[in-house]
Short mmCIF file of C-alpha atoms and ligand atoms in Angstrom, two decimals:
data_model
loop_
_atom_site.label_atom_id
_atom_site.label_comp_id
_atom_site.label_asym_id
_atom_site.label_seq_id
_atom_site.Cartn_x
_atom_site.Cartn_y
_atom_site.Cartn_z
CA MET A 1 4.54 -130.61 37.28
CA GLU A 2 6.66 -130.03 34.15
CA SER A 3 10.37 -130.75 34.81
CA ARG A 4 12.83 -127.94 34.16
CA LYS A 5 15.07 -128.05 31.12
CA ARG A 6 18.77 -128.68 31.93
CA LYS A 7 21.78 -127.33 30.03
CA LEU A 8 25.52 -127.92 30.21
CA VAL A 9 27.80 -125.15 31.46
CA ALA A 10 29.62 -125.35 28.11
CA ALA A 11 26.44 -124.42 26.24
CA SER A 12 26.57 -120.88 27.70
CA ARG A 13 30.29 -120.29 27.11
CA SER A 14 31.01 -116.85 25.67
CA VAL A 15 34.47 -115.75 24.48
CA MET A 16 35.32 -112.25 23.20
CA HIS A 17 38.60 -110.86 21.88
CA ARG A 18 39.33 -107.13 21.83
CA LEU A 19 42.47 -105.44 20.47
CA VAL A 20 43.15 -102.49 22.79
CA MET A 21 43.16 -99.30 20.66
CA PRO A 22 44.25 -95.78 21.68
CA GLU A 23 40.60 -94.71 22.08
CA ASP A 24 40.17 -97.42 24.76
CA SER A 25 43.00 -96.01 26.89
CA ASN A 26 43.32 -93.57 29.77
CA THR A 27 45.80 -90.69 29.85
CA LEU A 28 48.59 -93.11 30.85
CA GLY A 29 48.09 -95.08 27.64
CA THR A 30 46.71 -98.19 29.34
CA LEU A 31 43.27 -99.73 29.03
CA MET A 32 40.62 -97.70 30.87
CA GLY A 33 38.78 -99.62 33.61
CA GLY A 34 35.34 -98.43 32.48
CA VAL A 35 35.93 -99.65 28.92
CA LEU A 36 37.01 -103.06 30.20
CA MET A 37 33.96 -103.23 32.51
CA HIS A 38 31.70 -102.52 29.51
CA TRP A 39 33.27 -105.44 27.59
CA MET A 40 32.98 -107.65 30.70
CA ASP A 41 29.27 -106.89 31.04
CA MET A 42 28.70 -107.71 27.34
CA CYS A 43 30.57 -111.02 27.54
CA ALA A 44 28.77 -112.07 30.75
CA ALA A 45 25.38 -111.05 29.30
CA ILE A 46 25.96 -113.21 26.20
CA ALA A 47 26.57 -116.24 28.47
CA ALA A 48 23.38 -115.49 30.44
CA ARG A 49 21.37 -115.04 27.25
CA ARG A 50 22.78 -118.27 25.76
CA HIS A 51 21.74 -120.19 28.85
CA SER A 52 18.29 -118.66 29.26
CA ASN A 53 17.43 -117.92 25.60
CA SER A 54 15.74 -114.76 26.96
CA TYR A 55 16.63 -111.18 27.84
CA ALA A 56 19.03 -111.05 30.79
CA MET A 57 19.30 -108.10 33.17
CA THR A 58 22.47 -107.53 35.18
CA VAL A 59 21.55 -107.58 38.88
CA THR A 60 24.95 -107.71 40.60
CA VAL A 61 28.66 -107.67 39.86
CA ASP A 62 30.94 -109.04 42.58
CA ARG A 63 34.16 -107.30 43.54
CA ILE A 64 36.46 -106.61 40.59
CA GLN A 65 40.18 -106.34 41.22
CA PHE A 66 42.38 -105.32 38.30
CA VAL A 67 45.55 -107.37 38.77
CA GLY A 68 47.68 -105.40 36.31
CA SER A 69 47.33 -102.86 33.54
CA VAL A 70 46.80 -103.71 29.88
CA GLN A 71 48.73 -101.80 27.22
CA VAL A 72 47.44 -100.38 23.94
CA GLY A 73 48.20 -103.02 21.25
CA GLU A 74 47.59 -105.96 23.57
CA VAL A 75 44.63 -108.29 23.15
CA VAL A 76 42.04 -108.76 25.87
CA ILE A 77 40.34 -112.16 25.96
CA LEU A 78 37.12 -112.36 27.96
CA GLU A 79 35.66 -115.75 28.89
CA ALA A 80 32.30 -116.23 30.61
CA GLU A 81 29.96 -119.11 31.42
CA VAL A 82 26.93 -119.71 33.62
CA THR A 83 28.11 -121.46 36.79
CA ARG A 84 24.68 -122.09 38.30
CA ALA A 85 21.06 -121.21 37.74
CA PHE A 86 18.51 -120.77 40.50
CA ARG A 87 14.86 -120.12 39.56
CA THR A 88 14.91 -116.96 37.46
CA SER A 89 18.48 -115.89 38.24
CA MET A 90 21.85 -117.12 37.00
CA GLU A 91 25.40 -116.68 38.21
CA VAL A 92 28.00 -116.07 35.49
CA GLY A 93 31.72 -116.52 36.12
CA LEU A 94 33.98 -114.31 34.04
CA ARG A 95 37.71 -113.98 33.62
CA VAL A 96 39.82 -111.50 31.72
CA ILE A 97 43.15 -112.46 30.16
CA ALA A 98 45.61 -110.12 28.47
CA GLU A 99 47.75 -111.38 25.59
CA ASN A 100 50.95 -109.73 24.43
CA LEU A 101 51.07 -110.37 20.69
CA ASP A 102 54.88 -109.84 20.48
CA THR A 103 55.77 -112.47 23.08
CA GLY A 104 52.62 -114.62 22.96
CA LYS A 105 52.49 -114.47 26.77
CA LYS A 106 49.10 -114.42 28.48
CA ARG A 107 48.28 -113.21 32.01
CA LEU A 108 45.16 -113.08 34.15
CA CYS A 109 43.91 -109.50 34.60
CA ALA A 110 40.64 -109.90 36.50
CA SER A 111 37.98 -112.41 37.44
CA THR A 112 34.57 -111.97 39.00
CA PHE A 113 31.00 -113.22 39.13
CA TYR A 114 27.86 -111.56 37.78
CA SER A 115 24.26 -112.34 38.51
CA PHE A 116 21.55 -111.92 35.91
CA VAL A 117 17.79 -112.33 35.95
CA ALA A 118 15.94 -113.66 32.89
CA VAL A 119 13.08 -111.42 31.79
CA ASP A 120 10.61 -111.17 28.92
CA LYS A 121 10.00 -108.06 26.78
CA GLU A 122 7.72 -106.58 29.46
CA GLY A 123 10.34 -107.13 32.17
CA ASN A 124 8.55 -110.06 33.85
CA THR A 125 10.95 -112.59 35.34
CA LEU A 126 11.20 -116.02 33.66
CA ALA A 127 12.31 -119.43 34.93
CA VAL A 128 15.65 -120.55 33.49
CA PRO A 129 17.05 -124.05 32.76
CA GLU A 130 19.08 -125.78 35.44
CA VAL A 131 22.85 -126.08 34.98
CA ILE A 132 24.71 -129.37 34.64
CA PRO A 133 28.34 -128.97 35.75
CA GLU A 134 30.70 -131.54 34.17
CA THR A 135 34.32 -130.83 35.09
CA GLU A 136 35.75 -130.70 38.65
CA GLU A 137 36.19 -126.92 38.34
CA GLN A 138 32.60 -126.47 37.14
CA LYS A 139 31.34 -128.64 40.02
CA LEU A 140 33.29 -126.59 42.57
CA ARG A 141 32.01 -123.30 41.20
CA TYR A 142 28.47 -124.75 41.14
CA ARG A 143 28.69 -125.76 44.83
CA ASP A 144 30.19 -122.43 45.94
CA ALA A 145 27.58 -120.43 44.03
CA GLU A 146 25.04 -121.04 46.80
CA ASN A 147 27.17 -119.19 49.39
CA ARG A 148 27.95 -116.36 47.00
CA ARG A 149 24.24 -115.94 46.29
CA SER A 150 23.39 -115.85 50.03
CA SER A 151 25.92 -113.13 50.57
CA ARG A 152 24.52 -111.08 47.65
CA LEU A 153 21.00 -111.44 48.99
CA GLU A 154 22.19 -110.21 52.41
CA ASP A 155 23.67 -107.16 50.67
CA ALA A 156 20.40 -106.68 48.76
CA GLY A 157 18.53 -106.62 52.10
CA ARG A 158 20.84 -103.89 53.42
CA ILE A 159 20.48 -101.83 50.23
CA SER A 160 16.70 -102.08 50.30
CA GLU A 161 16.72 -100.78 53.92
CA GLU A 162 18.90 -97.88 52.75
CA ALA A 163 16.45 -97.18 49.88
CA LYS A 164 13.56 -97.03 52.36
CA ARG A 165 15.47 -94.57 54.58
CA PHE A 166 16.27 -92.46 51.49
CA GLU A 167 12.55 -92.27 50.58
CA LYS A 168 11.73 -90.98 54.09
CA GLU A 169 14.33 -88.18 53.97
C1 LIG B 1 16.27 -107.78 38.15
C2 LIG B 1 14.94 -107.35 38.70
C3 LIG B 1 13.92 -107.41 37.56
C4 LIG B 1 14.51 -108.34 39.78
O1 LIG B 1 13.33 -107.85 40.34
P1 LIG B 1 12.83 -108.36 41.76
O2 LIG B 1 11.59 -107.64 42.09
O3 LIG B 1 13.96 -108.36 42.72
O4 LIG B 1 12.41 -109.81 41.39
P2 LIG B 1 12.46 -111.02 42.37
O5 LIG B 1 12.40 -110.64 43.80
O6 LIG B 1 11.43 -111.98 41.84
O7 LIG B 1 13.91 -111.62 42.12
C5 LIG B 1 14.21 -112.22 40.89
C6 LIG B 1 15.45 -113.03 41.07
O8 LIG B 1 16.55 -112.17 41.29
C7 LIG B 1 17.26 -112.58 42.42
N1 LIG B 1 17.89 -111.42 43.02
C8 LIG B 1 17.31 -110.27 43.36
N2 LIG B 1 18.23 -109.44 43.88
C9 LIG B 1 19.41 -110.11 43.86
C10 LIG B 1 20.72 -109.81 44.24
N3 LIG B 1 21.04 -108.63 44.76
N4 LIG B 1 21.69 -110.74 44.07
C11 LIG B 1 21.40 -111.94 43.52
N5 LIG B 1 20.16 -112.28 43.12
C12 LIG B 1 19.18 -111.38 43.29
C13 LIG B 1 16.19 -113.22 43.32
O9 LIG B 1 16.80 -114.06 44.28
C14 LIG B 1 15.43 -113.98 42.28
O10 LIG B 1 16.17 -115.12 41.90
P3 LIG B 1 15.53 -116.59 41.80
O11 LIG B 1 14.24 -116.48 41.04
O12 LIG B 1 16.53 -117.37 41.02
O13 LIG B 1 15.34 -117.08 43.19
C15 LIG B 1 14.99 -105.92 39.32
O14 LIG B 1 15.81 -105.97 40.48
C16 LIG B 1 15.52 -104.91 38.36
O15 LIG B 1 14.85 -104.52 37.43
N6 LIG B 1 16.77 -104.45 38.60
C17 LIG B 1 17.42 -103.53 37.73
C18 LIG B 1 18.23 -104.31 36.70
C19 LIG B 1 18.95 -103.38 35.77
O16 LIG B 1 18.40 -102.36 35.38
N7 LIG B 1 20.20 -103.75 35.42
C20 LIG B 1 21.09 -102.93 34.66
C21 LIG B 1 20.76 -102.85 33.24
S1 LIG B 1 20.70 -104.40 32.44
#
C-alpha cells in the first residue's frame, strides 16, 4: 500500500491583513460580524487548500465568540493553519487579532476551528496528506483535534436525523 504524504503544520499557514473600511462596518461604525466571518472562511480555506493542494469545502465551523468590537481604521490580522488531517477531512485552527495602528497594540478578537473536506472538480472526496506537528502548541492542538472531531460527528448525526424528519413532513 502506498504511504500517505506528510506535511508540516507550517506549510499550510495562511495570514491575511485587512484594513477595516467604512463599507465593512455596521450602523455603529464597528466591523460587521458577517464581513469578518467571510474573511475568516477565506483565510481558513487557503490553509486547507495549501495542505491538500485540492479544492476544499467548508463542512463545519465551531462556535465563534467575538471577544470585542473592531473599529473602522483598525487592522484585522487573520492567522490559520491545519491542525490535523484525517482521511479526506482537515481541521483548521484560526485566530483573529485586531491591531490599533495609532498605539501599535494588538488584541485577540476571536478564535475557532473549521473543518474542510478535500474534493476534486466533480466534488469527489480526496485523501489528504497527514500533518506533522512540531511545536508543543501544535502537538496539543493535534491531540485535541480527535475529541473535537468526535463531537462534530455526533452533531452531524443529530442533524442528519433532523433532515430525515424534515423530508417526511
Ligand atoms: C463535504 C461533503 C462533500 C462530504 O460528503 P459526505 O457524503 O459526508 O462524505 P463522507 O461521509 O465521505 O465524509 C467525508 C469526510 O468528511 C467528514 N465529515 C462529514 N461530516 C462532518 C462533520 N459534520 N464534521 C467533521 N467532519 C465531517 C467525514 O468524517 C469524512 O472525513 P474523513 O474522510 O477524514 O474520515 C458534503 O457534506 C457536502 O457537500 N457538504 C456541503 C459543503 C458545502 O457546500 N460547504 C459550503 C460551501 S464551500
